[in-house]
mmCIF file of C-alpha atoms in Angstrom:
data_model
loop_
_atom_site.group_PDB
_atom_site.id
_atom_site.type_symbol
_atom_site.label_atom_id
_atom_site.label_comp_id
_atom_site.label_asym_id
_atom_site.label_seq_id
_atom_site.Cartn_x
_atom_site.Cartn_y
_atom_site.Cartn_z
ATOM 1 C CA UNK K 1 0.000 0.000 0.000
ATOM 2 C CA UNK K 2 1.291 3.442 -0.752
ATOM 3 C CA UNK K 3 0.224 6.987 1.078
ATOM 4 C CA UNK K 4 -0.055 10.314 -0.091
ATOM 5 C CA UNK K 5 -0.609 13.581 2.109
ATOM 6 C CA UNK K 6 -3.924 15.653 1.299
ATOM 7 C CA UNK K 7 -2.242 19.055 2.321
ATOM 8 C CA UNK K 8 -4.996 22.025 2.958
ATOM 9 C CA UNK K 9 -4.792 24.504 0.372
ATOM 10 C CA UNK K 10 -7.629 26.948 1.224
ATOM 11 C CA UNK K 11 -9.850 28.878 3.741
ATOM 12 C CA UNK K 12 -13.089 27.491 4.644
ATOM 13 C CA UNK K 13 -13.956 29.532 7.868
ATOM 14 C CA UNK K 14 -11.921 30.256 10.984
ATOM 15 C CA UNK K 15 -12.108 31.549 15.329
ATOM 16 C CA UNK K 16 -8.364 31.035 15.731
ATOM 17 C CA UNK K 17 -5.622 33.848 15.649
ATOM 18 C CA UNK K 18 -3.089 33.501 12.737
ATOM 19 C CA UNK K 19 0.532 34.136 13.773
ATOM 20 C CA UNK K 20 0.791 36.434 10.401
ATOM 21 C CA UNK K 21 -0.965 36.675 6.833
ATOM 22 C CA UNK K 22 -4.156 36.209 6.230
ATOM 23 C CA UNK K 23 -4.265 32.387 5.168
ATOM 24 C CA UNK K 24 -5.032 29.846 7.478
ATOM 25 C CA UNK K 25 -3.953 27.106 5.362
ATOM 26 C CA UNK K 26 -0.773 28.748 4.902
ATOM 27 C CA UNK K 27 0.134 28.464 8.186
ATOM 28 C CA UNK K 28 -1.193 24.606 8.893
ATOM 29 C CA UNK K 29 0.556 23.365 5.583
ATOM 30 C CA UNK K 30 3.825 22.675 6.942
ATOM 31 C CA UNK K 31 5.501 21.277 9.972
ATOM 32 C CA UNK K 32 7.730 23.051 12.463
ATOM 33 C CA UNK K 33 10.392 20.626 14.092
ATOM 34 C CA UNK K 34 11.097 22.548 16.864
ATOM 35 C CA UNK K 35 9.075 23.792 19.986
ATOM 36 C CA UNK K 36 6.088 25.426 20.290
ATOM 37 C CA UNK K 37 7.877 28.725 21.842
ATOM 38 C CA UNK K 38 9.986 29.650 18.335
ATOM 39 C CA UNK K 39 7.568 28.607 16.076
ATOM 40 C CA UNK K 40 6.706 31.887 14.500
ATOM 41 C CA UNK K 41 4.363 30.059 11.603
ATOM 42 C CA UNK K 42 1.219 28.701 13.642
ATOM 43 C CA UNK K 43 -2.503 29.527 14.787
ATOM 44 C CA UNK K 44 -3.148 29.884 18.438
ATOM 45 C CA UNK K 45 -6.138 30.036 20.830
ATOM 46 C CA UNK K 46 -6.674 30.090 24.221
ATOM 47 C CA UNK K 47 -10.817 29.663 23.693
ATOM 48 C CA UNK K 48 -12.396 26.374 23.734
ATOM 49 C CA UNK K 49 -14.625 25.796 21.254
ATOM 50 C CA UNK K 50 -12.907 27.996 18.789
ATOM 51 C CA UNK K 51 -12.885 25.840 14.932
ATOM 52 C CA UNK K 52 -11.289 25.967 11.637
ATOM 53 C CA UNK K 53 -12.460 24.468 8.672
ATOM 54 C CA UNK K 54 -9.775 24.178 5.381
ATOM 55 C CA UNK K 55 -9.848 22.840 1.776
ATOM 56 C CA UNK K 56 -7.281 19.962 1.069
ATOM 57 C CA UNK K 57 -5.592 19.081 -1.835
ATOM 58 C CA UNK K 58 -7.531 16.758 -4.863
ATOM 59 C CA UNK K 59 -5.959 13.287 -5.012
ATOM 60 C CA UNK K 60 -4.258 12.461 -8.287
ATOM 61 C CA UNK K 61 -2.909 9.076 -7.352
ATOM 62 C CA UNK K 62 -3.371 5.995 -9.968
ATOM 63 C CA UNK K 63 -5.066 3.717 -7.550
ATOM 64 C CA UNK K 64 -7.194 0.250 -7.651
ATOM 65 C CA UNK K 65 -8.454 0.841 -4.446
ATOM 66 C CA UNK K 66 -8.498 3.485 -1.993
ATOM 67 C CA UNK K 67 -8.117 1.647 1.514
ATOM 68 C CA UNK K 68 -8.298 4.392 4.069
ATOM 69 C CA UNK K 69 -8.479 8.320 5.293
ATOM 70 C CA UNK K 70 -6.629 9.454 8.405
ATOM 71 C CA UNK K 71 -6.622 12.971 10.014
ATOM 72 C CA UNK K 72 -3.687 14.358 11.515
ATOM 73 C CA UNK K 73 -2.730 17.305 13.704
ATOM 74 C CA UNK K 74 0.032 18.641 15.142
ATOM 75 C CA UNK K 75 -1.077 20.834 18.317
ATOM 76 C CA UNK K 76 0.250 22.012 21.715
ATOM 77 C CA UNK K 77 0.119 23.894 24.688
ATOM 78 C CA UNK K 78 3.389 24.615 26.087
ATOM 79 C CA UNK K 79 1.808 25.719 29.525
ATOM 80 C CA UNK K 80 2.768 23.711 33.073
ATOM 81 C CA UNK K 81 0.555 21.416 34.081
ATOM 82 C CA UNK K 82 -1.680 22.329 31.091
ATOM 83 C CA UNK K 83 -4.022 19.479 29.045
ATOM 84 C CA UNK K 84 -5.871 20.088 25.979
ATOM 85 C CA UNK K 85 -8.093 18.091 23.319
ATOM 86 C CA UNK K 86 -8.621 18.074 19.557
ATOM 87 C CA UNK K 87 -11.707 17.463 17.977
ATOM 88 C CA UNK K 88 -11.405 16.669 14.354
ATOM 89 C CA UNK K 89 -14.527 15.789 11.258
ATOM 90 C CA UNK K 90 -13.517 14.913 7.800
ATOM 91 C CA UNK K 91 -16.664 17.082 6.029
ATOM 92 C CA UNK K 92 -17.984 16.524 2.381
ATOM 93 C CA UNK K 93 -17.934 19.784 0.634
ATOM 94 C CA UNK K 94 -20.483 18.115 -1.973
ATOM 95 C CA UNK K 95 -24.230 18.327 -2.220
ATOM 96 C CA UNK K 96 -25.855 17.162 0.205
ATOM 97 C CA UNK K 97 -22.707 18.895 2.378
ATOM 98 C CA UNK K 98 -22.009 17.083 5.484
ATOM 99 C CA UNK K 99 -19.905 15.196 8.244
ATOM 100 C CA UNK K 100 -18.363 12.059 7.223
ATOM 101 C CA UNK K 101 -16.769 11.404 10.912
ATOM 102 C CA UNK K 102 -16.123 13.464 13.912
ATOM 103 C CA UNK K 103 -13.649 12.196 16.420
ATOM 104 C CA UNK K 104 -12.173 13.579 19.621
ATOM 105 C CA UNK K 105 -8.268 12.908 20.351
ATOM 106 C CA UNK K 106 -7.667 11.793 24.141
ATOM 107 C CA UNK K 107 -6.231 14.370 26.669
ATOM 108 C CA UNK K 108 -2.604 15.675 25.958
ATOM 109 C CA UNK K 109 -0.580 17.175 28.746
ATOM 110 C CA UNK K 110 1.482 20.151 27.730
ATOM 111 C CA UNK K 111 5.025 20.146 26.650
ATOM 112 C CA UNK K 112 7.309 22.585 25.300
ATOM 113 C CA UNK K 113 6.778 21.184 21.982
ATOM 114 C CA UNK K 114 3.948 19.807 19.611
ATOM 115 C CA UNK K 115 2.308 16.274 19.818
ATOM 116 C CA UNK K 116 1.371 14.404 16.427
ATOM 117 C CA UNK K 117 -1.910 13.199 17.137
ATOM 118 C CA UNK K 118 -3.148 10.908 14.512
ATOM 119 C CA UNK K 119 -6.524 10.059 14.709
ATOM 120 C CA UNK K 120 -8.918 6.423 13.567
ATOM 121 C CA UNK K 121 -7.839 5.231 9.553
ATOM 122 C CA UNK K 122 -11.356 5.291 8.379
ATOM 123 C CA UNK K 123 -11.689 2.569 5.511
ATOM 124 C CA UNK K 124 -15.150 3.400 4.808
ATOM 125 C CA UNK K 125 -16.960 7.060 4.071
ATOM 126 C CA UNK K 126 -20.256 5.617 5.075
ATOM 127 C CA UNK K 127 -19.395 2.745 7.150
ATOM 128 C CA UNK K 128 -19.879 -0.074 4.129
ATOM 129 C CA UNK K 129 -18.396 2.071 1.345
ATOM 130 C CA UNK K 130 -15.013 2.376 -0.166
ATOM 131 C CA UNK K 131 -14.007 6.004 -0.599
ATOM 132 C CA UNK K 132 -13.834 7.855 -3.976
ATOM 133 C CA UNK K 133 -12.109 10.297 -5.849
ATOM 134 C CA UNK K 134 -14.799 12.475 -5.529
ATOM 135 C CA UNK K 135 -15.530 12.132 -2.168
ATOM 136 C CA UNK K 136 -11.749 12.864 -1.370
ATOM 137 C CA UNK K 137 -11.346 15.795 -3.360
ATOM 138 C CA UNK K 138 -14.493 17.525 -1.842
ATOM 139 C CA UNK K 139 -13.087 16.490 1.287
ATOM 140 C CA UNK K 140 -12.365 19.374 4.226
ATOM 141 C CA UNK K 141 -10.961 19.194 7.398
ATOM 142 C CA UNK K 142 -12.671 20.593 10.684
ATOM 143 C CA UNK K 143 -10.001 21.498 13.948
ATOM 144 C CA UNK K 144 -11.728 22.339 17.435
ATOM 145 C CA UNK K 145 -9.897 23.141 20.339
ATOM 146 C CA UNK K 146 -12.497 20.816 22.236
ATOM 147 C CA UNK K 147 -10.696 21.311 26.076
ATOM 148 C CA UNK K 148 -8.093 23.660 26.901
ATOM 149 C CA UNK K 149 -7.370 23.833 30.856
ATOM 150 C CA UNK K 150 -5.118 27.338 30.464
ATOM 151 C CA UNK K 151 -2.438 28.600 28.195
ATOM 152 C CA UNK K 152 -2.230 28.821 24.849
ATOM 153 C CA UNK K 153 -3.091 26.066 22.273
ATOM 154 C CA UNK K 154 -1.382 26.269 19.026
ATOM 155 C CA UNK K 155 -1.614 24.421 16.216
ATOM 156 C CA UNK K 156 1.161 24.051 12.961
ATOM 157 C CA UNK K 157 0.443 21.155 10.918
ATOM 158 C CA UNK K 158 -2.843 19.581 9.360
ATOM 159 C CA UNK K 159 -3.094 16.790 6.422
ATOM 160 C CA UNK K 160 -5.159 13.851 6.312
ATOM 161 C CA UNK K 161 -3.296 10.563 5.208
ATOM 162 C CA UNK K 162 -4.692 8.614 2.370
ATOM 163 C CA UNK K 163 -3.623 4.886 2.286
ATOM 164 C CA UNK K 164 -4.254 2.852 -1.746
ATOM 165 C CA UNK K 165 -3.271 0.277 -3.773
ATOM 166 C CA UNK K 166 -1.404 1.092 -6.379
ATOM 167 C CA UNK K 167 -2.778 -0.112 -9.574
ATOM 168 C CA UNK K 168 -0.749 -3.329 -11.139
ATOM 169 C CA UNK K 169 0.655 -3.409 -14.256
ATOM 170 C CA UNK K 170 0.199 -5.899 -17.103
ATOM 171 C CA UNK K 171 3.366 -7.747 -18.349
ATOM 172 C CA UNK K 172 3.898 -7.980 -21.839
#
């Protein structure tokens, strides 16, 4: 099985503050290595309940299957003795618009820098059916700061994971 990264490319909607620019999706497009203190490139909140919602990429891939969709985040709080959650949904842009899962990370304890939380490989969109091109590339991701017991919460990297099977070639 190969993987490919569906990087956000634009702006749905947004509560959190942007380090700089005016992009969210600029600033959630790449990661920062080091800790959460000199990362200059972010968004930040210290509000529960504040969202984001962002475009991601199309997938191009040549495929014979498309075997799963993952969310990932990279989030932190950098506060002592400070815990936080993430609540993620993987939304269909198409008509009829809606939620194709919503899923809530467990409790992280601060640290000075981010944790990777990577949340359930969903094989189905439905729950019986294989994902689709289509249903990928109308695909957005949702980011809540769902708990936040002080501080800061900042966030630097978003992408959702697609796992597929690579199609096989004929021998001559």
């Amino acid at each position: 099985m190969a993987t490919v990264n569906l990087l956000p490319n634009g702006d749905v909607s947004n509560d959190w503050t942007l380090s700089g620019g005016s992009d969210v999706y600029a600033l959630i497009d790449d990661d920062h290595t080091g800790s959460i203190a000199t990362d200059a490139v972010k968004l930040t909140t210290t509000s529960v309940g504040d969202d984001f919602i962002v475009d991601l990429q199309n997938f191009t891939e040549a495929h014979s299957s498309i075997d799963g969709v993952q969310a990932v985040v990279r989030a932190g709080n950098n506060g002592r003795g400070k815990t936080f959650k993430i609540k993620t949904r993987l939304l269909n842009n198409a008509s009829p618009a809606g939620v194709y899962y919503d899923e809530d990370s467990a409790t992280q304890t601060a640290s000075a820098g981010y944790k990777t939380i990577t949340f359930t490989n969903r094989t189905t969109s439905d729950g019986s059916s294989a994902w689709t091109n289509t249903e990928l590339n109308n695909l957005r991701l949702y980011v809540e700061a769902e708990a936040n017991s002080g501080g800061t919460l900042s966030c630097t990297y978003c992408y959702v994971i697609v796992t597929y099977t690579e199609p096989v070639s004929a021998d001559n």
